[in-house]
Short mmCIF file of C-alpha atoms in Angstrom, two decimals:
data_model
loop_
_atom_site.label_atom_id
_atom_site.label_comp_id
_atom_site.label_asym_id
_atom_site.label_seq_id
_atom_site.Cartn_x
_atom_site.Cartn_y
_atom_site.Cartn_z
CA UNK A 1 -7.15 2.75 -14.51
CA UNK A 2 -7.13 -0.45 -16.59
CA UNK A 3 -7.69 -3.68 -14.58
CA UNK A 4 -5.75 -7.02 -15.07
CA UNK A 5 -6.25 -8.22 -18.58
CA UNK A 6 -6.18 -11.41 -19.72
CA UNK A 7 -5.46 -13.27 -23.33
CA UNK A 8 -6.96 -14.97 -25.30
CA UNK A 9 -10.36 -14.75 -23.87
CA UNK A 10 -11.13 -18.44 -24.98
CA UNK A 11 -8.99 -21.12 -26.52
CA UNK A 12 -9.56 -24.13 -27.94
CA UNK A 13 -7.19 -26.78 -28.63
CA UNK A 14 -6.35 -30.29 -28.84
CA UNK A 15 -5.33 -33.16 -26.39
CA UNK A 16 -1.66 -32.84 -26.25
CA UNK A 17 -0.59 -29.75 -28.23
CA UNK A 18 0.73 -26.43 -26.01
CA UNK A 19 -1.32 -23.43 -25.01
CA UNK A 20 0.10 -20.42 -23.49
CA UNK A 21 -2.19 -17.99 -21.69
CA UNK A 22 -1.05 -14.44 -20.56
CA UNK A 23 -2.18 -11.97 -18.04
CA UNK A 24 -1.17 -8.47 -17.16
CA UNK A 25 -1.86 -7.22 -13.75
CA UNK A 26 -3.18 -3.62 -12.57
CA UNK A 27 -0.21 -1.15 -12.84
CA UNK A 28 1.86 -1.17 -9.85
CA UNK A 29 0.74 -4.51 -8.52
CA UNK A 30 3.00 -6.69 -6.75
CA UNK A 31 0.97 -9.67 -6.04
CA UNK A 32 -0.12 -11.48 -8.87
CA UNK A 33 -2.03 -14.88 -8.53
CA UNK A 34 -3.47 -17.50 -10.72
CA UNK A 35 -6.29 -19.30 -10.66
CA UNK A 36 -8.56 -21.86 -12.61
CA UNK A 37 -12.32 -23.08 -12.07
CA UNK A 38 -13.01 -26.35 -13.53
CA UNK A 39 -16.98 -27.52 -14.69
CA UNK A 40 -18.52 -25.21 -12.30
CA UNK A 41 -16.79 -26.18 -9.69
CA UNK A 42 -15.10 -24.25 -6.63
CA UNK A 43 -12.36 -21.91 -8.13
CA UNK A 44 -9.13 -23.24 -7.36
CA UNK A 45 -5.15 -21.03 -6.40
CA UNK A 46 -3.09 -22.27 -9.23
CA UNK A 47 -0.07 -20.07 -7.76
CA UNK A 48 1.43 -16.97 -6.34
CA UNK A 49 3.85 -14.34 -7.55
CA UNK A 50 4.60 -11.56 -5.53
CA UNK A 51 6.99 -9.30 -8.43
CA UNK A 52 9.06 -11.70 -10.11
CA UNK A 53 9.01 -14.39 -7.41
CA UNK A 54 7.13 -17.47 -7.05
CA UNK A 55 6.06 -17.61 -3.89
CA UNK A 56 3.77 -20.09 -3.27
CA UNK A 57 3.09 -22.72 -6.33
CA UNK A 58 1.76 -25.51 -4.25
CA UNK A 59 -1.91 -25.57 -6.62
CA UNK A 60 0.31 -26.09 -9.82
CA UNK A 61 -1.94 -29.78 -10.60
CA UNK A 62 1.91 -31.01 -12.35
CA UNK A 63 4.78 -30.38 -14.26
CA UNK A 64 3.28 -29.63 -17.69
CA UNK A 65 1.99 -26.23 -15.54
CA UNK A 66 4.79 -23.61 -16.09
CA UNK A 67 3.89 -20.12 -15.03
CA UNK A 68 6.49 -16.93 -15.48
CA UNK A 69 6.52 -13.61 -14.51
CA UNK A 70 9.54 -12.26 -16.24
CA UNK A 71 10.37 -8.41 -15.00
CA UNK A 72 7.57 -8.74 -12.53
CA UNK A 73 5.13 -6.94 -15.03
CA UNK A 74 3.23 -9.88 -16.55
CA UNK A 75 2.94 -13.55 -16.09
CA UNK A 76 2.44 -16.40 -18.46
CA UNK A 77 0.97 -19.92 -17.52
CA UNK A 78 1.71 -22.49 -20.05
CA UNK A 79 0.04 -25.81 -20.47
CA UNK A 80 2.46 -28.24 -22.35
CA UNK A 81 0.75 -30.95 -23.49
CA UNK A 82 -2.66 -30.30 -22.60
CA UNK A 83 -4.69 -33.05 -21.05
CA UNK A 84 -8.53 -33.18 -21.41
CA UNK A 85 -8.99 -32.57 -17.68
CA UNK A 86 -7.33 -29.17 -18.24
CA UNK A 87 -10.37 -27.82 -19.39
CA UNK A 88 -11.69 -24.71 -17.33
CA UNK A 89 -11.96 -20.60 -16.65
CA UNK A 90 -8.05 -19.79 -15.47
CA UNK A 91 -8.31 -16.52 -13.59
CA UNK A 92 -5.76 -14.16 -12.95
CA UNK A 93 -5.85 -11.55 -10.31
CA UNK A 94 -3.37 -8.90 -8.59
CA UNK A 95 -3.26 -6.55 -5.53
CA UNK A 96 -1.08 -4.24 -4.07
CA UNK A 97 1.65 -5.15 -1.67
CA UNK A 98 0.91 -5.43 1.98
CA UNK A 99 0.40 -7.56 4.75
CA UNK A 100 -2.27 -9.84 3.57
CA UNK A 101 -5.96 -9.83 2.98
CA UNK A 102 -5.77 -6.98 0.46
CA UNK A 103 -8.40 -7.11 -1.92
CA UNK A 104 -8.04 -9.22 -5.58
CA UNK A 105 -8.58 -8.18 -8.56
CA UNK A 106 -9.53 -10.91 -11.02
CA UNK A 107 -9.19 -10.46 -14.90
CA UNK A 108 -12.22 -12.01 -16.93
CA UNK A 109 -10.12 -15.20 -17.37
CA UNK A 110 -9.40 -17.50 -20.66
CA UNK A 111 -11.82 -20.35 -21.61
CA UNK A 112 -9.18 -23.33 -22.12
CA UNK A 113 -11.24 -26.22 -23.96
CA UNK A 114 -9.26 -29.32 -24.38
CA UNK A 115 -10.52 -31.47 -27.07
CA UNK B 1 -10.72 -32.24 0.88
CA UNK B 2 -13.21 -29.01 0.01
CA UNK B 3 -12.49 -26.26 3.28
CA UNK B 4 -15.46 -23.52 2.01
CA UNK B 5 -18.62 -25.58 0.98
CA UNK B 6 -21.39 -23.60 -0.46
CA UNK B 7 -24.61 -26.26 -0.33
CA UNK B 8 -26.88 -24.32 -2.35
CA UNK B 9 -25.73 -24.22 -6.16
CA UNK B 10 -28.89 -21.77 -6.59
CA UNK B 11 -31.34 -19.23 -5.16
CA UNK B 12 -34.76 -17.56 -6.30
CA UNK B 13 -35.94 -14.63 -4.58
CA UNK B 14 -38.06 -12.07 -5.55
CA UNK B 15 -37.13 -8.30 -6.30
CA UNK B 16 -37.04 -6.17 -2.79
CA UNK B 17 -37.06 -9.50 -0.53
CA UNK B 18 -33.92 -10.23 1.21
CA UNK B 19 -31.44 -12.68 -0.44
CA UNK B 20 -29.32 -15.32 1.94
CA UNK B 21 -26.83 -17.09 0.86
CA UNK B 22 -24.96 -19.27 3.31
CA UNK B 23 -21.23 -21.06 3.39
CA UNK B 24 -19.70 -23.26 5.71
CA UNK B 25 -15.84 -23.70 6.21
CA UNK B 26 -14.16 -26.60 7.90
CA UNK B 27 -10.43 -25.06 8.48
CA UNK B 28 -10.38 -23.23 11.97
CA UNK B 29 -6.92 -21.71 10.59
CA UNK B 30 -9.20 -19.33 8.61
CA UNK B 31 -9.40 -16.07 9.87
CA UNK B 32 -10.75 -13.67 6.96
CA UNK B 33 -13.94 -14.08 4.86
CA UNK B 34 -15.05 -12.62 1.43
CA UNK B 35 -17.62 -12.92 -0.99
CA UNK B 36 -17.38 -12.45 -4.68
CA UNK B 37 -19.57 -11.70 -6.81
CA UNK B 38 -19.50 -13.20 -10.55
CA UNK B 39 -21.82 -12.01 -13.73
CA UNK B 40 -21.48 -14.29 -16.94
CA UNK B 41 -18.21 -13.58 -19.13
CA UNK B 42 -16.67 -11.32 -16.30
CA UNK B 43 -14.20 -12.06 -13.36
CA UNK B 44 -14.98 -12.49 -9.61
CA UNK B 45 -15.47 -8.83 -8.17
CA UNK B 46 -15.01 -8.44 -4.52
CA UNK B 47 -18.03 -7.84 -2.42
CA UNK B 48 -17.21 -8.12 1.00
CA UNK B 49 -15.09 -9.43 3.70
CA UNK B 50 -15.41 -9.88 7.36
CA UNK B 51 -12.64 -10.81 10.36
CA UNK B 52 -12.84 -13.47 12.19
CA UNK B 53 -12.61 -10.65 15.41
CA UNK B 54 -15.81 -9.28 14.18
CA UNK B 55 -19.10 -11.11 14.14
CA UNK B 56 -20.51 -8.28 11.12
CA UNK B 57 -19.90 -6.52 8.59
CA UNK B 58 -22.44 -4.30 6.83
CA UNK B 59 -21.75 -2.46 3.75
CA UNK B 60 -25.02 -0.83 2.18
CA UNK B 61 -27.75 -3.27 1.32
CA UNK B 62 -25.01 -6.36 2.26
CA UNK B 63 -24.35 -8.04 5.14
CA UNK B 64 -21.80 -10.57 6.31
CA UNK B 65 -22.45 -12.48 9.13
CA UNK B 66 -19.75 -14.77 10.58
CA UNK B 67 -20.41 -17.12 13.03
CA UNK B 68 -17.19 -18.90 14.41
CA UNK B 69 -18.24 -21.55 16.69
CA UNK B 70 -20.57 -23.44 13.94
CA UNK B 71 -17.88 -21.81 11.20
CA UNK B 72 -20.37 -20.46 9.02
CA UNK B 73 -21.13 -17.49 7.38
CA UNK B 74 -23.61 -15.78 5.04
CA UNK B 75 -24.39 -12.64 3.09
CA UNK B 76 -28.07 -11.55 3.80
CA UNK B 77 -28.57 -8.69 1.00
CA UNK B 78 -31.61 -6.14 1.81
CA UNK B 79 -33.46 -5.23 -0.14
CA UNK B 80 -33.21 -7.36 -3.51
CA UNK B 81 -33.07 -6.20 -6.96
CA UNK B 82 -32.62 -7.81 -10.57
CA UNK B 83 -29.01 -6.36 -10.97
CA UNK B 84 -27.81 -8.91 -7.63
CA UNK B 85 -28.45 -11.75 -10.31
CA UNK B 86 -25.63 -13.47 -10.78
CA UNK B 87 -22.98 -16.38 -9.09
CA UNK B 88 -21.36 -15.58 -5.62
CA UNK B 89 -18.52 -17.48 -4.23
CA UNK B 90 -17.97 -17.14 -0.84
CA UNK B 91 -13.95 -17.44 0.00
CA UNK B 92 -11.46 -17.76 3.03
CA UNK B 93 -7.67 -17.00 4.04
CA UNK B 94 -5.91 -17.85 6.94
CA UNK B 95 -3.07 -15.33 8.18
CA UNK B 96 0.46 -15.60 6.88
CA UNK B 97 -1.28 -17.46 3.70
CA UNK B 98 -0.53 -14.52 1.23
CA UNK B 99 -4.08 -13.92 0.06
CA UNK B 100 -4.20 -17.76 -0.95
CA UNK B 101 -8.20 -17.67 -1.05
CA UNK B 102 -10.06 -20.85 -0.22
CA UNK B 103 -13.19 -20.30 -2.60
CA UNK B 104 -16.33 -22.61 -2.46
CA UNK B 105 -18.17 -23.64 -5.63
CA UNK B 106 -20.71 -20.66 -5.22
CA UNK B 107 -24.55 -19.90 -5.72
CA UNK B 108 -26.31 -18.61 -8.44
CA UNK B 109 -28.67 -16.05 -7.10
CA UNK B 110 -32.04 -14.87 -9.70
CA UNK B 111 -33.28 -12.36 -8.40
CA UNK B 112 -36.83 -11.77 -10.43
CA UNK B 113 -38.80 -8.97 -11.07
#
C-alpha cells in the first residue's frame, strides 16, 4: 500500500512569487491534515480536511495560505506571495475515519525555502 | 503559548542502555499522548500513544509513561540500539479535537555503538 506522498520534495523560491505544494493521502483516507515545522522548531497543525471539507483551519498563519482538497482525493496548500518566514518542512498526513485519536500518517514533507 | 514542551533538544546513550526521553504538557484538556519518531529526510512515524485512563503503555522495548498530576510523560526505551537514532516528538490531543496533535519541538536521540 503506498503511503501519503508529497510534491515537490524541496522548493526553493523567492520572497513574493507563488508556490503550490501537493499531497496525496493513503487510499481510502478521509482525514487529511497539514502541517509545517519551522527552524527546528515544534511541528505545527496548519489545517484539517476530513473528505472534501475543511474542518478545522484555525493554524492557517493568514490569508496568502489557501489549501484545497477538490474530490476529497488530494489536497493542495498554496503559498501566494511567499514571505521569508514561510520557510519550513510542511507535512501532510491522513487516517482513516473514526472517532478520533486514529493514528497519522505523515508524508516525507516539502522543503519550502524562501529567499 | 507552547502546550507540549520537550526540554531536552538532545540525548546520548550508549547501545543496550535504556533511553528516556521526557515531555511536559501544560493543557489539562489533553487526554491522549503519542510519540513520533523522525529519521532525516522521512516523515514523523508513529511510535506510541497512551490514554490519559491509563498510567502505561508498553509496546516491545518502548514504554510510555504518563503521569497526570505533574502532566508529564516519557518514553523509556529498553534496551538501546543504533537504529533508535534519530528525532522524537512527543504529541497531544484532547477529545472532540479531530486528531489536531499538539507536538513539542522534540529530541534528538544518538544512540552509539
Amino acid at each position: 500500500e503506498a503511503g501519503v506522498t508529497q510534491f515537490p520534495s524541496h522548493s526553493v523560491i523567492e520572497k513574493g512569487q507563488t508556490v503550490t505544494l501537493r499531497c496525496d493521502p493513503i487510499s481510502g483516507h478521509d482525514n487529511l491534515y497539514w502541517y509545517r515545522r519551522v527552524m527546528g522548531k515544534e511541528i505545527k497543525f496548519l489545517l484539517h480536511f476530513v473528505k472534501e471539507s475543511k474542518q478545522d483551519e484555525s493554524g492557517m498563519p493568514n490569508n496568502r495560505f489557501l489549501a484545497e482538497r477538490t474530490g476529497g482525493t488530494y489536497s493542495t496548500l498554496k503559498v501566494q506571495p511567499a514571505e521569508l518566514e514561510d520557510s519550513g518542512v510542511y507535512f501532510c498526513a491522513s487516517s482513516q475515519a473514526g472517532t478520533g485519536n486514529e493514528k497519522l500518517f505523515f508524508g516525507s514533507g516539502t522543503q519550502l525555502s524562501v529567499l | 503559548d507552547q502546550q507540549v514542551k520537550q526540554n531536552s533538544p538532545s540525548l546520548s546513550v550508549q547501545e543496550g542502555r535504556i533511553s528516556i526521553l521526557n515531555c511536559d504538557y501544560t493543557n489539562s484538556m489533553f487526554d491522549y499522548f503519542l510519540w513520533y519518531k523522525k529519521y532525516p529526510a522521512e516523515g514523523p512515524t508513529f511510535l506510541i500513544s497512551i490514554s490519559s485512563i491509563k498510567d502505561k503503555n508498553e509496546d516491545g522495548r518502548f514504554t510510555v509513561f504518563l503521569n497526570k498530576s505533574a502532566k508529564h510523560l516519557s518514553l523509556h526505551i529498553v534496551p538501546s540500539q543504533p537504529g533508535d537514532s534519530a528525532v522524537y516528538f512527543c504529541a497531544a490531543s484532547a477529545w472532540g479535537n479531530g486528531n489536531k496533535l499538539v507536538f513539542g519541538a522534540g529530541t534528538i536521540l544518538r544512540v552509539k555503538s
